Short mmCIF file of C-alpha atoms in Angstrom, two decimals:
data_model
loop_
_atom_site.label_atom_id
_atom_site.label_comp_id
_atom_site.label_asym_id
_atom_site.label_seq_id
_atom_site.Cartn_x
_atom_site.Cartn_y
_atom_site.Cartn_z
CA MET A 1 -13.86 -18.48 -117.31
CA GLU A 2 -14.42 -19.30 -113.64
CA ARG A 3 -12.47 -16.31 -112.33
CA PRO A 4 -14.71 -13.60 -113.84
CA ARG A 5 -17.83 -15.26 -112.39
CA LYS A 6 -16.34 -15.19 -108.88
CA MET A 7 -15.25 -11.58 -109.30
CA GLU A 8 -18.73 -10.72 -110.52
CA LEU A 9 -20.22 -12.39 -107.44
CA LEU A 10 -17.93 -10.36 -105.16
CA HIS A 11 -19.48 -7.18 -106.52
CA THR A 12 -23.06 -8.47 -106.33
CA PRO A 13 -25.19 -6.99 -103.53
CA LYS A 14 -25.84 -9.38 -100.66
CA SER A 15 -29.60 -9.33 -101.21
CA GLU A 16 -29.02 -10.55 -104.76
CA LEU A 17 -26.64 -13.28 -103.55
CA LEU A 18 -29.27 -14.51 -101.10
CA ARG A 19 -31.83 -14.62 -103.91
CA LEU A 20 -29.39 -16.59 -106.09
CA MET A 21 -28.91 -19.06 -103.24
CA ARG A 22 -32.67 -19.49 -102.79
CA GLU A 23 -32.99 -20.18 -106.53
CA ASN A 24 -30.13 -22.73 -106.41
CA SER A 25 -28.22 -20.61 -108.94
CA LEU A 26 -24.90 -20.86 -107.10
CA THR A 27 -22.57 -23.84 -106.86
CA VAL A 28 -21.06 -25.19 -103.66
CA ASP A 29 -17.68 -23.86 -104.81
CA GLU A 30 -19.11 -20.37 -105.34
CA VAL A 31 -20.79 -20.36 -101.92
CA VAL A 32 -17.56 -21.48 -100.25
CA PHE A 33 -15.72 -18.71 -102.12
CA LEU A 34 -18.29 -16.12 -100.97
CA PHE A 35 -18.04 -17.37 -97.38
CA GLY A 36 -14.24 -17.15 -97.52
CA SER A 37 -14.57 -13.61 -98.86
CA ASN A 38 -16.90 -12.64 -95.98
CA LYS A 39 -19.78 -11.91 -98.38
CA VAL A 40 -22.10 -14.48 -96.77
CA ALA A 41 -22.28 -16.00 -93.30
CA THR A 42 -23.09 -19.53 -92.22
CA ALA A 43 -26.61 -18.43 -91.26
CA ASP A 44 -27.11 -17.01 -94.77
CA ILE A 45 -26.18 -20.36 -96.27
CA ARG A 46 -28.30 -22.34 -93.82
CA MET A 47 -31.41 -20.17 -94.31
CA ASN A 48 -31.19 -19.58 -98.07
CA ALA A 49 -29.49 -22.65 -99.49
CA PRO A 50 -30.38 -25.76 -97.47
CA THR A 51 -29.28 -28.05 -100.32
CA ILE A 52 -25.82 -26.49 -100.39
CA CYS A 53 -25.73 -26.58 -96.60
CA ASP A 54 -26.46 -30.33 -96.72
CA LYS A 55 -23.72 -30.88 -99.32
CA LEU A 56 -21.19 -28.96 -97.23
CA LEU A 57 -22.13 -30.88 -94.10
CA THR A 58 -21.81 -34.18 -95.98
CA MET A 59 -18.39 -33.14 -97.28
CA PHE A 60 -17.33 -32.17 -93.76
CA PHE A 61 -18.42 -35.52 -92.29
CA HIS A 62 -16.64 -37.47 -95.03
CA GLN A 63 -13.45 -35.52 -94.27
CA ALA A 64 -13.90 -36.07 -90.53
CA VAL A 65 -14.25 -39.83 -91.06
CA LYS A 66 -11.11 -39.91 -93.23
CA HIS A 67 -9.08 -38.08 -90.58
CA ALA A 68 -10.53 -39.82 -87.55
CA THR A 69 -8.23 -42.05 -85.62
CA VAL A 70 -9.45 -44.79 -83.36
CA PRO A 71 -7.39 -45.14 -80.19
CA PRO A 72 -6.16 -48.65 -79.49
CA ILE A 73 -8.20 -50.69 -77.04
CA THR A 74 -6.22 -51.50 -73.95
CA ALA A 75 -7.16 -54.37 -71.70
#
């Protein structure tokens, strides 16, 4: 069921995608898919879907914290 929705979004005009983002009608997963497919840019996400932008930034920071290594303190 998820595959047809993504394929449908790929064939949706960009102006319509931006409207869907403004209306919060897209999920984070769908926006990431559209970004990976070069249908939307980071600026499109930032300007039209600030809530999704915040979620993506939060996810990024959580991943960064998990992968961060603290160098040993040497005296």
